[in-house]
């Protein structure tokens, strides 16, 4: 699943020509978040973990226990010198990419789905024309994409969309993941 989501995230970045409005670190951070967004997942959902008082739910105070565990596992991997792909970053970049990856991974918890949709709808209503002009190449940039909160929201949304994108995939892929999701729930 992680490779499928990472590939879909990459495709989404390519389709929207993200390199025209995101920097390389943001795109790399999002792809790393995509690869790690389900690391260590053991086939149970957050609701089950909370209701059964699972150790993860208790550790993370019932707040996105799986996603918090995925973030913690990613940073356990990055704490090892041989696997720390961000070790050479200046401290400010390290904190920026960490913030992006944590927000994106935590945003894959379905409990946030409708809030995320609402934010995107408001963003589209208010800034959609500006974004379309930028994405079509008619303007180089737009003020709304320069705001960190908007960039993070769009990056988080891209990963969330990639994570739940099975219905738009070829049927054999969609069917496989549908059965796995039903088994989890």
PDB file of C-alpha atoms in Angstrom:
ATOM      1  CA  UNK A   1       0.000   0.000   0.000  1.00  0.00           C
ATOM      2  CA  UNK A   2       2.780   2.455   0.867  1.00  0.00           C
ATOM      3  CA  UNK A   3       4.424   2.091  -2.562  1.00  0.00           C
ATOM      4  CA  UNK A   4       1.048   2.505  -4.275  1.00  0.00           C
ATOM      5  CA  UNK A   5       0.288   5.649  -2.255  1.00  0.00           C
ATOM      6  CA  UNK A   6       3.807   6.993  -2.833  1.00  0.00           C
ATOM      7  CA  UNK A   7       3.459   6.426  -6.578  1.00  0.00           C
ATOM      8  CA  UNK A   8       0.017   8.051  -6.619  1.00  0.00           C
ATOM      9  CA  UNK A   9       1.351  10.999  -4.604  1.00  0.00           C
ATOM     10  CA  UNK A  10       4.187  11.380  -7.096  1.00  0.00           C
ATOM     11  CA  UNK A  11       1.702  11.220  -9.995  1.00  0.00           C
ATOM     12  CA  UNK A  12      -0.507  13.854  -8.367  1.00  0.00           C
ATOM     13  CA  UNK A  13       2.538  16.110  -7.896  1.00  0.00           C
ATOM     14  CA  UNK A  14       3.407  15.575 -11.557  1.00  0.00           C
ATOM     15  CA  UNK A  15      -0.150  16.114 -12.837  1.00  0.00           C
ATOM     16  CA  UNK A  16      -0.497  19.466 -11.058  1.00  0.00           C
ATOM     17  CA  UNK A  17       3.039  20.493 -12.081  1.00  0.00           C
ATOM     18  CA  UNK A  18       3.883  20.922  -8.407  1.00  0.00           C
ATOM     19  CA  UNK A  19       7.503  21.780  -9.186  1.00  0.00           C
ATOM     20  CA  UNK A  20       6.212  25.136 -10.427  1.00  0.00           C
ATOM     21  CA  UNK A  21       4.948  26.117  -6.955  1.00  0.00           C
ATOM     22  CA  UNK A  22       6.582  23.736  -4.443  1.00  0.00           C
ATOM     23  CA  UNK A  23      10.256  23.423  -3.683  1.00  0.00           C
ATOM     24  CA  UNK A  24      12.176  20.161  -3.942  1.00  0.00           C
ATOM     25  CA  UNK A  25      12.270  19.659  -0.179  1.00  0.00           C
ATOM     26  CA  UNK A  26       8.486  19.962   0.065  1.00  0.00           C
ATOM     27  CA  UNK A  27       7.985  17.440  -2.727  1.00  0.00           C
ATOM     28  CA  UNK A  28      10.569  15.046  -1.281  1.00  0.00           C
ATOM     29  CA  UNK A  29       9.032  15.389   2.179  1.00  0.00           C
ATOM     30  CA  UNK A  30       5.595  14.588   0.816  1.00  0.00           C
ATOM     31  CA  UNK A  31       6.843  11.481  -0.985  1.00  0.00           C
ATOM     32  CA  UNK A  32       8.661  10.322   2.168  1.00  0.00           C
ATOM     33  CA  UNK A  33       5.441  10.928   4.130  1.00  0.00           C
ATOM     34  CA  UNK A  34       3.570   8.865   1.533  1.00  0.00           C
ATOM     35  CA  UNK A  35       6.009   5.958   1.849  1.00  0.00           C
ATOM     36  CA  UNK A  36       5.799   6.103   5.653  1.00  0.00           C
ATOM     37  CA  UNK A  37       2.167   7.019   6.212  1.00  0.00           C
ATOM     38  CA  UNK A  38       1.224   3.422   7.106  1.00  0.00           C
ATOM     39  CA  UNK A  39       4.579   2.078   8.340  1.00  0.00           C
ATOM     40  CA  UNK A  40       4.025  -0.545  11.012  1.00  0.00           C
ATOM     41  CA  UNK A  41       0.249  -0.710  10.378  1.00  0.00           C
ATOM     42  CA  UNK A  42      -1.060  -3.989  11.727  1.00  0.00           C
ATOM     43  CA  UNK A  43      -4.519  -4.169  10.177  1.00  0.00           C
ATOM     44  CA  UNK A  44      -6.720  -2.650  12.876  1.00  0.00           C
ATOM     45  CA  UNK A  45      -8.342   0.780  12.781  1.00  0.00           C
ATOM     46  CA  UNK A  46      -8.192   3.658  15.249  1.00  0.00           C
ATOM     47  CA  UNK A  47     -11.753   3.178  16.431  1.00  0.00           C
ATOM     48  CA  UNK A  48     -11.020  -0.438  17.380  1.00  0.00           C
ATOM     49  CA  UNK A  49      -7.813   0.573  19.167  1.00  0.00           C
ATOM     50  CA  UNK A  50      -9.628   3.213  21.206  1.00  0.00           C
ATOM     51  CA  UNK A  51     -12.581   0.970  22.099  1.00  0.00           C
ATOM     52  CA  UNK A  52     -10.313  -1.880  23.200  1.00  0.00           C
ATOM     53  CA  UNK A  53      -8.014   0.445  25.170  1.00  0.00           C
ATOM     54  CA  UNK A  54      -5.069  -0.687  23.074  1.00  0.00           C
ATOM     55  CA  UNK A  55      -1.657   0.541  24.215  1.00  0.00           C
ATOM     56  CA  UNK A  56      -1.345   2.817  21.152  1.00  0.00           C
ATOM     57  CA  UNK A  57      -4.662   4.488  21.913  1.00  0.00           C
ATOM     58  CA  UNK A  58      -3.586   5.019  25.507  1.00  0.00           C
ATOM     59  CA  UNK A  59      -0.149   6.291  24.466  1.00  0.00           C
ATOM     60  CA  UNK A  60      -1.624   8.850  22.074  1.00  0.00           C
ATOM     61  CA  UNK A  61      -4.669   9.759  24.201  1.00  0.00           C
ATOM     62  CA  UNK A  62      -7.113   8.314  21.652  1.00  0.00           C
ATOM     63  CA  UNK A  63      -5.986  10.915  19.071  1.00  0.00           C
ATOM     64  CA  UNK A  64      -5.057   9.273  15.756  1.00  0.00           C
ATOM     65  CA  UNK A  65      -3.131   6.449  17.457  1.00  0.00           C
ATOM     66  CA  UNK A  66      -2.089   4.737  14.225  1.00  0.00           C
ATOM     67  CA  UNK A  67      -1.026   7.915  12.457  1.00  0.00           C
ATOM     68  CA  UNK A  68       0.917   9.058  15.524  1.00  0.00           C
ATOM     69  CA  UNK A  69       2.624   5.653  15.602  1.00  0.00           C
ATOM     70  CA  UNK A  70       3.469   5.952  11.893  1.00  0.00           C
ATOM     71  CA  UNK A  71       5.072   9.366  12.568  1.00  0.00           C
ATOM     72  CA  UNK A  72       7.002   8.043  15.557  1.00  0.00           C
ATOM     73  CA  UNK A  73       8.216   5.038  13.555  1.00  0.00           C
ATOM     74  CA  UNK A  74       9.345   7.292  10.703  1.00  0.00           C
ATOM     75  CA  UNK A  75      11.409   9.339  13.138  1.00  0.00           C
ATOM     76  CA  UNK A  76      12.836   6.198  14.745  1.00  0.00           C
ATOM     77  CA  UNK A  77      14.076   5.236  11.277  1.00  0.00           C
ATOM     78  CA  UNK A  78      15.402   8.747  10.679  1.00  0.00           C
ATOM     79  CA  UNK A  79      17.201   8.711  14.027  1.00  0.00           C
ATOM     80  CA  UNK A  80      19.582   6.078  12.655  1.00  0.00           C
ATOM     81  CA  UNK A  81      22.516   7.663  10.862  1.00  0.00           C
ATOM     82  CA  UNK A  82      22.463   5.200   7.945  1.00  0.00           C
ATOM     83  CA  UNK A  83      18.776   5.812   7.226  1.00  0.00           C
ATOM     84  CA  UNK A  84      18.540   9.506   8.004  1.00  0.00           C
ATOM     85  CA  UNK A  85      18.055  10.983   4.545  1.00  0.00           C
ATOM     86  CA  UNK A  86      17.597  14.433   6.078  1.00  0.00           C
ATOM     87  CA  UNK A  87      20.787  14.472   8.180  1.00  0.00           C
ATOM     88  CA  UNK A  88      22.548  17.064   6.012  1.00  0.00           C
ATOM     89  CA  UNK A  89      19.710  19.587   6.086  1.00  0.00           C
ATOM     90  CA  UNK A  90      20.129  22.901   7.848  1.00  0.00           C
ATOM     91  CA  UNK A  91      18.145  22.887  11.083  1.00  0.00           C
ATOM     92  CA  UNK A  92      15.431  25.232   9.765  1.00  0.00           C
ATOM     93  CA  UNK A  93      14.843  22.977   6.713  1.00  0.00           C
ATOM     94  CA  UNK A  94      14.826  19.890   8.952  1.00  0.00           C
ATOM     95  CA  UNK A  95      12.069  21.413  11.096  1.00  0.00           C
ATOM     96  CA  UNK A  96      10.115  22.534   8.009  1.00  0.00           C
ATOM     97  CA  UNK A  97      10.160  19.084   6.397  1.00  0.00           C
ATOM     98  CA  UNK A  98       9.345  17.458   9.754  1.00  0.00           C
ATOM     99  CA  UNK A  99       6.318  19.733  10.165  1.00  0.00           C
ATOM    100  CA  UNK A 100       5.166  18.921   6.632  1.00  0.00           C
ATOM    101  CA  UNK A 101       5.556  15.146   7.035  1.00  0.00           C
ATOM    102  CA  UNK A 102       3.870  15.040  10.437  1.00  0.00           C
ATOM    103  CA  UNK A 103       0.936  17.141   9.238  1.00  0.00           C
ATOM    104  CA  UNK A 104       0.545  15.086   6.066  1.00  0.00           C
ATOM    105  CA  UNK A 105       0.695  11.721   7.850  1.00  0.00           C
ATOM    106  CA  UNK A 106      -1.640  12.828  10.656  1.00  0.00           C
ATOM    107  CA  UNK A 107      -3.992  14.138   7.970  1.00  0.00           C
ATOM    108  CA  UNK A 108      -4.514  10.621   6.619  1.00  0.00           C
ATOM    109  CA  UNK A 109      -6.690   9.771   9.633  1.00  0.00           C
ATOM    110  CA  UNK A 110     -10.200   9.533   8.161  1.00  0.00           C
ATOM    111  CA  UNK A 111     -11.601  11.343  11.196  1.00  0.00           C
ATOM    112  CA  UNK A 112     -10.330  14.541   9.513  1.00  0.00           C
ATOM    113  CA  UNK A 113     -11.788  13.754   6.079  1.00  0.00           C
ATOM    114  CA  UNK A 114     -14.845  16.003   6.073  1.00  0.00           C
ATOM    115  CA  UNK A 115     -12.985  18.877   7.741  1.00  0.00           C
ATOM    116  CA  UNK A 116     -10.330  18.590   5.020  1.00  0.00           C
ATOM    117  CA  UNK A 117     -12.988  18.579   2.297  1.00  0.00           C
ATOM    118  CA  UNK A 118     -14.550  21.700   3.822  1.00  0.00           C
ATOM    119  CA  UNK A 119     -11.193  23.497   3.906  1.00  0.00           C
ATOM    120  CA  UNK A 120     -10.531  22.582   0.278  1.00  0.00           C
ATOM    121  CA  UNK A 121     -13.977  23.784  -0.779  1.00  0.00           C
ATOM    122  CA  UNK A 122     -13.442  27.142   0.923  1.00  0.00           C
ATOM    123  CA  UNK A 123      -9.957  27.392  -0.593  1.00  0.00           C
ATOM    124  CA  UNK A 124     -11.327  26.612  -4.057  1.00  0.00           C
ATOM    125  CA  UNK A 125     -14.139  29.133  -3.708  1.00  0.00           C
ATOM    126  CA  UNK A 126     -11.795  31.882  -2.563  1.00  0.00           C
ATOM    127  CA  UNK A 127      -8.585  31.093  -4.437  1.00  0.00           C
ATOM    128  CA  UNK A 128      -9.572  28.643  -7.176  1.00  0.00           C
ATOM    129  CA  UNK A 129      -9.386  31.149 -10.028  1.00  0.00           C
ATOM    130  CA  UNK A 130      -5.904  32.259  -8.926  1.00  0.00           C
ATOM    131  CA  UNK A 131      -4.736  28.639  -8.664  1.00  0.00           C
ATOM    132  CA  UNK A 132      -6.130  27.759 -12.113  1.00  0.00           C
ATOM    133  CA  UNK A 133      -4.295  30.729 -13.641  1.00  0.00           C
ATOM    134  CA  UNK A 134      -1.065  29.624 -11.978  1.00  0.00           C
ATOM    135  CA  UNK A 135      -1.446  25.932 -12.863  1.00  0.00           C
ATOM    136  CA  UNK A 136      -2.230  26.803 -16.492  1.00  0.00           C
ATOM    137  CA  UNK A 137       0.943  28.877 -16.671  1.00  0.00           C
ATOM    138  CA  UNK A 138      -0.884  32.171 -17.240  1.00  0.00           C
ATOM    139  CA  UNK A 139       0.725  33.626 -14.100  1.00  0.00           C
ATOM    140  CA  UNK A 140       3.991  32.566 -12.464  1.00  0.00           C
ATOM    141  CA  UNK A 141       2.642  32.374  -8.924  1.00  0.00           C
ATOM    142  CA  UNK A 142      -0.234  33.442  -6.770  1.00  0.00           C
ATOM    143  CA  UNK A 143      -0.237  35.043  -3.350  1.00  0.00           C
ATOM    144  CA  UNK A 144      -2.324  32.248  -1.832  1.00  0.00           C
ATOM    145  CA  UNK A 145       0.307  29.597  -2.566  1.00  0.00           C
ATOM    146  CA  UNK A 146       2.976  31.675  -0.819  1.00  0.00           C
ATOM    147  CA  UNK A 147       1.155  31.301   2.529  1.00  0.00           C
ATOM    148  CA  UNK A 148       2.616  28.418   4.549  1.00  0.00           C
ATOM    149  CA  UNK A 149      -0.795  27.371   5.890  1.00  0.00           C
ATOM    150  CA  UNK A 150      -2.167  27.004   2.350  1.00  0.00           C
ATOM    151  CA  UNK A 151       0.895  25.072   1.169  1.00  0.00           C
ATOM    152  CA  UNK A 152       0.644  22.686   4.111  1.00  0.00           C
ATOM    153  CA  UNK A 153      -3.089  22.222   3.562  1.00  0.00           C
ATOM    154  CA  UNK A 154      -2.531  21.410  -0.118  1.00  0.00           C
ATOM    155  CA  UNK A 155       0.319  19.003   0.648  1.00  0.00           C
ATOM    156  CA  UNK A 156      -1.730  17.293   3.359  1.00  0.00           C
ATOM    157  CA  UNK A 157      -4.653  17.054   0.930  1.00  0.00           C
ATOM    158  CA  UNK A 158      -2.499  15.524  -1.808  1.00  0.00           C
ATOM    159  CA  UNK A 159      -1.383  12.707   0.498  1.00  0.00           C
ATOM    160  CA  UNK A 160      -4.902  12.157   1.809  1.00  0.00           C
ATOM    161  CA  UNK A 161      -6.251  11.989  -1.761  1.00  0.00           C
ATOM    162  CA  UNK A 162      -3.540   9.516  -2.744  1.00  0.00           C
ATOM    163  CA  UNK A 163      -4.318   7.406   0.335  1.00  0.00           C
ATOM    164  CA  UNK A 164      -8.009   7.081  -0.534  1.00  0.00           C
ATOM    165  CA  UNK A 165      -7.598   7.018  -4.321  1.00  0.00           C
ATOM    166  CA  UNK A 166      -8.400   3.337  -4.865  1.00  0.00           C
ATOM    167  CA  UNK A 167     -11.822   4.038  -6.446  1.00  0.00           C
ATOM    168  CA  UNK A 168     -10.153   5.903  -9.329  1.00  0.00           C
ATOM    169  CA  UNK A 169      -7.671   3.106 -10.042  1.00  0.00           C
ATOM    170  CA  UNK A 170      -8.082   0.170 -12.424  1.00  0.00           C
ATOM    171  CA  UNK A 171     -10.657  -2.267 -11.086  1.00  0.00           C
ATOM    172  CA  UNK A 172      -8.206  -5.048 -10.176  1.00  0.00           C
ATOM    173  CA  UNK A 173      -6.272  -2.652  -7.925  1.00  0.00           C
ATOM    174  CA  UNK A 174      -9.433  -1.093  -6.491  1.00  0.00           C
ATOM    175  CA  UNK A 175     -10.929  -4.510  -5.746  1.00  0.00           C
ATOM    176  CA  UNK A 176      -7.794  -5.755  -3.967  1.00  0.00           C
ATOM    177  CA  UNK A 177      -7.613  -2.728  -1.663  1.00  0.00           C
ATOM    178  CA  UNK A 178     -11.365  -2.672  -1.085  1.00  0.00           C
ATOM    179  CA  UNK A 179     -11.241  -6.178   0.351  1.00  0.00           C
ATOM    180  CA  UNK A 180      -8.271  -5.284   2.562  1.00  0.00           C
ATOM    181  CA  UNK A 181     -10.085  -2.197   3.864  1.00  0.00           C
ATOM    182  CA  UNK A 182     -13.237  -4.207   4.565  1.00  0.00           C
ATOM    183  CA  UNK A 183     -11.132  -6.759   6.457  1.00  0.00           C
ATOM    184  CA  UNK A 184      -9.586  -3.971   8.550  1.00  0.00           C
ATOM    185  CA  UNK A 185     -12.995  -2.554   9.452  1.00  0.00           C
TER     186      UNK A 185
END
